[in-house]
Every structure is written in C-alpha cells, then in structure tokens.
mmCIF file of C-alpha atoms in Angstrom:
data_model
loop_
_atom_site.group_PDB
_atom_site.id
_atom_site.type_symbol
_atom_site.label_atom_id
_atom_site.label_comp_id
_atom_site.label_asym_id
_atom_site.label_seq_id
_atom_site.Cartn_x
_atom_site.Cartn_y
_atom_site.Cartn_z
ATOM 1 C CA MET I 68 86.898 101.447 138.326
ATOM 2 C CA SER I 69 84.665 100.505 135.397
ATOM 3 C CA SER I 70 84.726 104.051 134.049
ATOM 4 C CA GLN I 71 88.513 103.957 133.999
ATOM 5 C CA LEU I 72 88.648 100.640 132.156
ATOM 6 C CA ALA I 73 86.143 101.589 129.444
ATOM 7 C CA PRO I 74 88.431 103.990 127.532
ATOM 8 C CA ALA I 75 91.221 101.414 127.571
ATOM 9 C CA ALA I 76 88.919 98.750 126.161
ATOM 10 C CA GLY I 77 87.659 101.149 123.533
ATOM 11 C CA ALA I 78 91.212 102.039 122.560
ATOM 12 C CA GLY I 79 92.023 98.363 122.183
ATOM 13 C CA LEU I 80 89.131 97.930 119.785
ATOM 14 C CA THR I 81 89.860 100.956 117.637
ATOM 15 C CA ALA I 82 93.617 100.520 117.276
ATOM 16 C CA PRO I 83 93.414 97.517 114.896
ATOM 17 C CA THR I 84 90.719 99.334 112.932
ATOM 18 C CA GLU I 85 92.986 102.340 112.469
ATOM 19 C CA ILE I 86 95.871 100.109 111.404
ATOM 20 C CA LYS I 87 93.615 98.272 108.964
ATOM 21 C CA ALA I 88 92.387 101.527 107.440
ATOM 22 C CA GLN I 89 95.978 102.647 107.010
ATOM 23 C CA VAL I 90 96.942 99.384 105.314
ATOM 24 C CA GLN I 91 93.968 99.587 102.950
ATOM 25 C CA SER I 92 94.629 103.195 101.953
ATOM 26 C CA HIS I 93 96.918 102.413 99.006
ATOM 27 C CA PRO I 94 95.967 99.239 97.144
ATOM 28 C CA PRO I 95 98.110 97.794 94.334
ATOM 29 C CA ILE I 96 98.223 99.362 90.882
ATOM 30 C CA ARG I 97 96.591 97.450 88.036
ATOM 31 C CA ILE I 98 97.689 97.352 84.410
ATOM 32 C CA LEU I 99 95.213 99.141 82.125
ATOM 33 C CA SER I 100 92.508 96.795 80.897
ATOM 34 C CA ASN I 101 92.716 97.457 77.148
ATOM 35 C CA PRO I 102 94.271 94.684 75.010
ATOM 36 C CA THR I 103 97.259 96.796 73.928
ATOM 37 C CA ALA I 104 98.230 97.513 77.525
ATOM 38 C CA GLN I 105 97.792 93.910 78.570
ATOM 39 C CA ALA I 106 99.934 92.654 75.690
ATOM 40 C CA TYR I 107 102.697 95.245 75.987
ATOM 41 C CA SER I 108 102.931 94.799 79.761
ATOM 42 C CA HIS I 109 104.292 91.312 79.041
ATOM 43 C CA LEU I 110 106.363 92.411 76.049
ATOM 44 C CA HIS I 111 108.142 95.306 77.767
ATOM 45 C CA PRO I 112 110.225 93.220 80.217
ATOM 46 C CA ALA I 113 111.130 90.886 77.365
ATOM 47 C CA LEU I 114 112.348 93.853 75.291
ATOM 48 C CA ILE I 115 114.505 95.101 78.180
ATOM 49 C CA ALA I 116 116.009 91.643 78.646
ATOM 50 C CA SER I 117 116.559 91.069 74.917
ATOM 51 C CA ILE I 118 118.232 94.413 74.261
ATOM 52 C CA PHE I 119 120.467 94.053 77.304
ATOM 53 C CA GLY I 120 121.373 90.500 76.311
ATOM 54 C CA LEU I 121 122.287 91.556 72.773
ATOM 55 C CA ARG I 122 124.555 94.300 74.140
ATOM 56 C CA PHE I 123 126.140 92.230 76.909
ATOM 57 C CA SER I 124 129.313 91.406 74.966
ATOM 58 C CA ALA I 125 129.785 95.078 74.146
ATOM 59 C CA LEU I 126 129.153 95.908 77.803
ATOM 60 C CA VAL I 127 131.978 93.618 78.870
ATOM 61 C CA ALA I 128 134.330 95.112 76.267
ATOM 62 C CA ASP I 129 133.496 98.785 76.926
ATOM 63 C CA PRO I 130 131.141 99.411 79.858
ATOM 64 C CA VAL I 131 131.028 103.218 79.666
ATOM 65 C CA THR I 132 130.258 103.468 75.958
ATOM 66 C CA THR I 133 127.709 100.665 76.055
ATOM 67 C CA LEU I 134 125.899 102.020 79.097
ATOM 68 C CA SER I 135 125.852 105.469 77.491
ATOM 69 C CA THR I 136 124.118 104.082 74.404
ATOM 70 C CA LEU I 137 121.744 101.858 76.371
ATOM 71 C CA LEU I 138 120.533 104.652 78.643
ATOM 72 C CA PRO I 139 118.455 106.565 76.035
ATOM 73 C CA VAL I 140 117.079 103.278 74.689
ATOM 74 C CA PHE I 141 115.889 102.198 78.123
ATOM 75 C CA ALA I 142 114.541 105.701 78.761
ATOM 76 C CA VAL I 143 112.378 105.580 75.623
ATOM 77 C CA LEU I 144 111.168 102.077 76.471
ATOM 78 C CA GLN I 145 110.193 103.205 79.959
ATOM 79 C CA ILE I 146 108.238 106.166 78.586
ATOM 80 C CA ILE I 147 106.402 103.916 76.131
ATOM 81 C CA TYR I 148 105.666 101.420 78.889
ATOM 82 C CA VAL I 149 104.125 103.867 81.352
ATOM 83 C CA ILE I 150 102.091 105.607 78.646
ATOM 84 C CA ILE I 151 100.608 102.400 77.248
ATOM 85 C CA CYS I 152 100.258 100.235 80.335
ATOM 86 C CA LEU I 153 99.944 102.286 83.520
ATOM 87 C CA PRO I 154 97.338 104.687 84.928
ATOM 88 C CA ALA I 155 98.769 108.147 85.530
ATOM 89 C CA ALA I 156 98.753 109.633 89.014
ATOM 90 C CA GLY I 157 95.545 111.495 89.752
ATOM 91 C CA THR I 158 93.454 109.835 87.034
ATOM 92 C CA THR I 159 90.218 108.083 87.839
ATOM 93 C CA LEU I 160 91.635 104.754 86.739
ATOM 94 C CA GLY I 161 94.792 105.371 88.724
ATOM 95 C CA SER I 162 92.683 105.686 91.835
ATOM 96 C CA SER I 163 90.002 103.201 90.800
ATOM 97 C CA ASN I 164 91.116 100.721 93.437
ATOM 98 C CA LYS I 165 90.624 103.358 96.120
ATOM 99 C CA ALA I 166 87.261 104.264 94.631
ATOM 100 C CA ARG I 167 86.310 100.611 94.664
ATOM 101 C CA SER I 168 86.969 100.438 98.409
ATOM 102 C CA ASN I 169 84.618 103.399 98.847
ATOM 103 C CA GLY I 170 81.941 101.835 96.647
ATOM 104 C CA LYS I 171 82.525 104.254 93.761
ATOM 105 C CA ILE I 172 83.035 101.743 90.986
ATOM 106 C CA GLY I 173 80.780 103.269 88.364
ATOM 107 C CA ALA I 174 82.593 106.596 88.138
ATOM 108 C CA GLY I 175 85.887 104.879 87.441
ATOM 109 C CA LEU I 176 84.450 102.621 84.762
ATOM 110 C CA LYS I 177 82.875 105.515 82.884
ATOM 111 C CA ARG I 178 86.240 107.199 82.368
ATOM 112 C CA LYS I 179 88.343 104.223 81.293
ATOM 113 C CA ASP I 180 88.205 105.284 77.664
ATOM 114 C CA ALA I 181 89.512 108.742 78.548
ATOM 115 C CA ASP I 182 92.394 107.196 80.465
ATOM 116 C CA ASN I 183 93.348 105.100 77.423
ATOM 117 C CA SER I 184 94.204 108.177 75.314
ATOM 118 C CA ILE I 185 97.943 108.686 74.803
ATOM 119 C CA GLY I 186 98.248 112.442 74.211
ATOM 120 C CA PRO I 187 97.683 113.708 77.765
ATOM 121 C CA LYS I 188 100.116 111.108 79.122
ATOM 122 C CA ILE I 189 103.229 112.218 77.230
ATOM 123 C CA VAL I 190 104.208 115.133 79.467
ATOM 124 C CA PRO I 191 103.603 113.228 82.740
ATOM 125 C CA ALA I 192 105.634 110.325 81.350
ATOM 126 C CA ILE I 193 108.581 112.578 80.476
ATOM 127 C CA LEU I 194 108.425 114.213 83.899
ATOM 128 C CA SER I 195 108.239 110.785 85.525
ATOM 129 C CA LEU I 196 111.440 109.835 83.730
ATOM 130 C CA SER I 197 113.207 113.132 84.442
ATOM 131 C CA LEU I 198 112.586 113.198 88.182
ATOM 132 C CA PRO I 199 114.263 109.847 88.969
ATOM 133 C CA LEU I 200 117.052 110.638 86.517
ATOM 134 C CA VAL I 201 117.828 114.024 88.089
ATOM 135 C CA LEU I 202 117.267 113.141 91.739
ATOM 136 C CA GLY I 203 117.794 109.389 91.801
ATOM 137 C CA THR I 204 121.081 109.241 89.892
ATOM 138 C CA PRO I 205 123.115 111.323 92.400
ATOM 139 C CA ALA I 206 121.479 109.527 95.335
ATOM 140 C CA LEU I 207 122.212 106.061 93.945
ATOM 141 C CA THR I 208 125.731 107.119 92.949
ATOM 142 C CA ILE I 209 126.432 108.041 96.566
ATOM 143 C CA LEU I 210 124.776 104.820 97.747
ATOM 144 C CA LEU I 211 126.907 102.704 95.407
ATOM 145 C CA ILE I 212 130.052 104.423 96.677
ATOM 146 C CA LEU I 213 128.987 103.826 100.283
ATOM 147 C CA PHE I 214 128.516 100.155 99.439
ATOM 148 C CA GLY I 215 132.046 99.880 98.061
ATOM 149 C CA ALA I 216 132.137 101.332 94.550
ATOM 150 C CA PRO I 217 135.471 103.019 93.693
ATOM 151 C CA LEU I 218 135.531 106.621 94.872
ATOM 152 C CA THR I 219 138.557 107.993 93.026
ATOM 153 C CA THR I 220 138.166 105.912 89.853
ATOM 154 C CA HIS I 221 135.298 104.521 87.755
ATOM 155 C CA LEU I 222 133.052 107.505 88.478
ATOM 156 C CA PRO I 223 131.514 107.401 84.960
ATOM 157 C CA HIS I 224 130.804 103.694 85.484
ATOM 158 C CA THR I 225 129.095 104.395 88.811
ATOM 159 C CA ALA I 226 127.057 107.337 87.509
ATOM 160 C CA LEU I 227 125.821 105.426 84.458
ATOM 161 C CA CYS I 228 124.960 102.386 86.559
ATOM 162 C CA ALA I 229 123.021 104.627 88.948
ATOM 163 C CA ALA I 230 121.217 106.319 86.049
ATOM 164 C CA HIS I 231 120.051 102.974 84.651
ATOM 165 C CA MET I 232 118.863 101.850 88.070
ATOM 166 C CA SER I 233 117.028 105.151 88.585
ATOM 167 C CA ILE I 234 114.998 105.034 85.385
ATOM 168 C CA LEU I 235 114.199 101.339 85.786
ATOM 169 C CA ALA I 236 113.082 101.656 89.393
ATOM 170 C CA GLY I 237 111.683 105.169 89.544
ATOM 171 C CA THR I 238 109.871 105.975 86.299
ATOM 172 C CA GLY I 239 106.866 103.757 86.911
ATOM 173 C CA LEU I 240 106.598 104.690 90.589
ATOM 174 C CA VAL I 241 106.579 108.428 89.904
ATOM 175 C CA TYR I 242 104.139 108.031 86.999
ATOM 176 C CA VAL I 243 101.483 106.106 88.934
ATOM 177 C CA HIS I 244 101.920 107.713 92.370
ATOM 178 C CA GLY I 245 103.096 111.237 91.595
ATOM 179 C CA THR I 246 104.167 113.096 94.720
ATOM 180 C CA ASP I 247 101.622 111.595 97.109
ATOM 181 C CA ALA I 248 103.531 111.685 100.403
ATOM 182 C CA SER I 249 101.489 108.916 102.028
ATOM 183 C CA VAL I 250 102.267 106.498 99.186
ATOM 184 C CA TRP I 251 105.955 107.360 99.281
ATOM 185 C CA ARG I 252 106.026 106.708 103.016
ATOM 186 C CA GLU I 253 104.845 103.180 102.239
ATOM 187 C CA ILE I 254 107.493 102.878 99.535
ATOM 188 C CA TRP I 255 110.359 104.039 101.759
ATOM 189 C CA SER I 256 109.163 101.741 104.535
ATOM 190 C CA ILE I 257 108.952 98.808 102.051
ATOM 191 C CA SER I 258 105.363 98.177 103.092
ATOM 192 C CA LYS I 259 103.553 98.931 99.841
ATOM 193 C CA ALA I 260 101.237 96.326 98.353
ATOM 194 C CA VAL I 261 102.954 94.278 95.650
ATOM 195 C CA ASP I 262 102.071 95.028 92.024
ATOM 196 C CA THR I 263 104.007 95.006 88.762
ATOM 197 C CA VAL I 264 105.466 98.499 89.347
ATOM 198 C CA TRP I 265 106.536 97.920 92.938
ATOM 199 C CA GLY I 266 107.668 94.389 92.098
ATOM 200 C CA ALA I 267 109.959 95.743 89.379
ATOM 201 C CA THR I 268 111.497 98.210 91.834
ATOM 202 C CA ILE I 269 112.097 95.585 94.512
ATOM 203 C CA GLY I 270 113.417 93.168 91.890
ATOM 204 C CA MET I 271 115.834 95.770 90.549
ATOM 205 C CA ALA I 272 117.185 96.522 94.035
ATOM 206 C CA LEU I 273 117.593 92.866 94.973
ATOM 207 C CA GLY I 274 119.139 92.051 91.607
ATOM 208 C CA ALA I 275 121.708 94.832 91.895
ATOM 209 C CA TRP I 276 122.577 93.742 95.427
ATOM 210 C CA LEU I 277 123.018 90.096 94.411
ATOM 211 C CA GLY I 278 124.892 91.207 91.306
ATOM 212 C CA ALA I 279 127.674 92.590 93.476
ATOM 213 C CA VAL I 280 128.420 89.142 94.910
ATOM 214 C CA PRO I 281 130.602 87.808 92.028
ATOM 215 C CA ILE I 282 132.854 90.904 91.867
ATOM 216 C CA PRO I 283 135.339 89.917 94.615
ATOM 217 C CA LEU I 284 135.343 86.199 93.762
ATOM 218 C CA ASP I 285 138.539 84.753 92.324
ATOM 219 C CA TRP I 286 137.097 83.564 89.026
ATOM 220 C CA ASP I 287 139.092 85.852 86.722
ATOM 221 C CA ARG I 288 136.201 86.294 84.295
ATOM 222 C CA PRO I 289 136.057 89.403 82.097
ATOM 223 C CA TRP I 290 132.426 90.044 83.074
ATOM 224 C CA GLN I 291 133.306 90.223 86.792
ATOM 225 C CA VAL I 292 134.646 93.762 86.571
ATOM 226 C CA TYR I 293 132.661 96.592 88.123
ATOM 227 C CA PRO I 294 129.832 97.467 87.385
ATOM 228 C CA ILE I 295 128.870 94.755 84.871
ATOM 229 C CA THR I 296 127.439 92.253 87.334
ATOM 230 C CA ILE I 297 125.572 94.963 89.245
ATOM 231 C CA ILE I 298 123.793 96.423 86.218
ATOM 232 C CA THR I 299 123.138 92.891 84.917
ATOM 233 C CA GLY I 300 121.557 91.916 88.222
ATOM 234 C CA ALA I 301 119.510 95.122 88.215
ATOM 235 C CA CYS I 302 118.110 94.429 84.726
ATOM 236 C CA VAL I 303 117.394 90.766 85.445
ATOM 237 C CA GLY I 304 115.739 91.679 88.747
ATOM 238 C CA TYR I 305 113.639 94.360 87.067
ATOM 239 C CA VAL I 306 112.408 91.941 84.400
ATOM 240 C CA LEU I 307 111.557 89.219 86.904
ATOM 241 C CA GLY I 308 109.922 91.747 89.229
ATOM 242 C CA CYS I 309 107.641 92.998 86.435
ATOM 243 C CA TRP I 310 106.345 89.493 85.844
ATOM 244 C CA VAL I 311 106.313 88.170 89.406
ATOM 245 C CA GLY I 312 104.722 91.324 90.839
ATOM 246 C CA ARG I 313 101.462 90.620 89.014
ATOM 247 C CA ALA I 314 101.373 86.905 89.860
ATOM 248 C CA PRO I 315 98.230 85.907 91.814
ATOM 249 C CA PHE I 316 100.214 84.480 94.729
ATOM 250 C CA LEU I 317 102.023 87.814 95.307
ATOM 251 C CA TYR I 318 99.766 90.528 93.920
ATOM 252 C CA GLY I 319 98.427 92.737 96.698
ATOM 253 C CA LYS I 320 100.563 91.148 99.422
ATOM 254 C CA ARG I 321 102.692 93.278 101.733
ATOM 255 C CA ILE I 322 106.014 92.669 103.441
ATOM 256 C CA GLN I 323 105.114 92.230 107.106
ATOM 257 C CA PHE I 324 107.417 93.614 109.788
ATOM 258 C CA SER I 325 105.105 93.096 112.771
ATOM 259 C CA GLU I 326 102.660 90.467 113.922
ATOM 260 C CA GLU I 327 99.863 93.013 114.314
ATOM 261 C CA ALA I 328 100.160 94.174 110.720
ATOM 262 C CA GLU I 329 99.951 90.588 109.553
ATOM 263 C CA GLN I 330 96.743 90.014 111.480
ATOM 264 C CA VAL I 331 94.929 92.996 110.010
ATOM 265 C CA ASP I 332 96.260 92.939 106.460
ATOM 266 C CA PRO I 333 93.203 92.507 104.182
ATOM 267 C CA GLU I 334 92.923 89.898 101.453
ATOM 268 C CA LYS I 335 93.500 91.139 97.923
ATOM 269 C CA LYS I 336 90.961 89.799 95.457
ATOM 270 C CA ASP I 337 91.575 91.791 92.280
ATOM 271 C CA ILE I 338 94.537 90.875 90.114
#
C-alpha cells in the first residue's frame, strides 16, 4: 500500500514546482536603462496622444484620408520607440531577466553598451512593424467584421482601423519576443507578465472594445460614426497601457485564471 501511495505523493509535490517553473519562464520586459530610453519611453505615448488629438477634427470630417495619413506617422513613431527603448529579441539584454533567474547577471551587464547601439536594430524594427501590418491587418479586419463592422460598406475604414491597431499592438511584441512560440502561447492565453509592451497591447484591445460602445447610442454626434470611437479608444488604451504597464503595482503581475496559478505565481521585484 505504501509503495502505491509514494508516487502519488511525489506527483503532488512536483506538480506545483512544474507550474511555477512554467510561470517564471518569461519574466516582464524592461525598458533599456540608458537615459535616452528612459526619457523617450515616457515621451512616446504622449506623442501618440498629441498627434492623434491634433488630427481628431480631421478624423471626424474625413476618416479614410486622415487614417491614411496617420498610419505612416504612427509606423515611424513605433519604429523609433522600439529602437530606442526596447531590447531586441535574442539580445543579452532582452533575455537579461531570464539570465538573472539563472544567476547569470554579469554576462548581461557586460553587453548593455552593445545593446544600446542603434544600427543593428533598424532591420529588426522594420521587420517587427511589417509582420503585424501584413498578418495582423487582415486578421483584425475579419475580427472587426465578426464583431459587427459593416461587411458590404466601409471596408477602407475597417482595414485602416485594423492596420492602426496592428502596428500599435504588435510592433513592440514582435520586436522584443520575436517568434518564440512559448512566449506567444502566453500572449494568446493572456497570461503573460505585465510590462509596458504587454500593457500597451492589452490597453489597445480594451480601448477599442470600449470605444465601440457609443456607436449605437442615440446621441447624434458626428464623432459617433464608425470607426472613429473604436480607433480613438484603441489609441487612448495604448497610451494608458504604456504608462500603467510599468507601474510598480502592476509590473510583473499576471492575469490569473485558476487558483493554483495564483498560489504559485512568484513575486516580481524588478521594475
């Protein structure tokens, strides 16, 4: 009898350990430590908000033309942001949090200066913008239609709205995580640790969803027409997510879907 119970007891002890190791495998991304990166990481969301606010009246008057002109501006801003502020996928600094958990702090610190150089980051940044734009735009266009966007009309409006959402949500994620399947499983399951990149993505999605609320209301406002409130909500959510995602009370936390995961989720000490 005792020999039969021993494996079960052992399994009960190792299961939480395995879950904990899985949770710890992908810690939050940190903004680069140099002063330029730290300063621009706060300035970038403000630039997005300011430019969108200045063009809001034009957006209400002519959504397609305004979104067409805003798209390349936001694309350039996103490229600048990831190059200056974020560690590229596969770099020592990009994986420094993982190295820290393995006790390999020194190796990451020695290569910080190399990771601060801009030249090698240009091509990865452009690819990180192109991938969400090419793959994310059609996917989000279909998703918007499934959620009620006009199917036979307003297709340019829907496609441009989806393109903006794709570059806002996807550029940073692709740049810092690349094509690491294990990280993307966490992203698709909404279980990734909160940081400024993931916070911006979640904020964009929530903002776009809440932005759809005023469309059917009987207010008769010119800004209620599709897709103005959706893209406005997406931009506002992105900006707030950038700032809130690095706040000490949220940084490193995970959305918990089970009681077991909550019990084993480790404390995050680095901000």
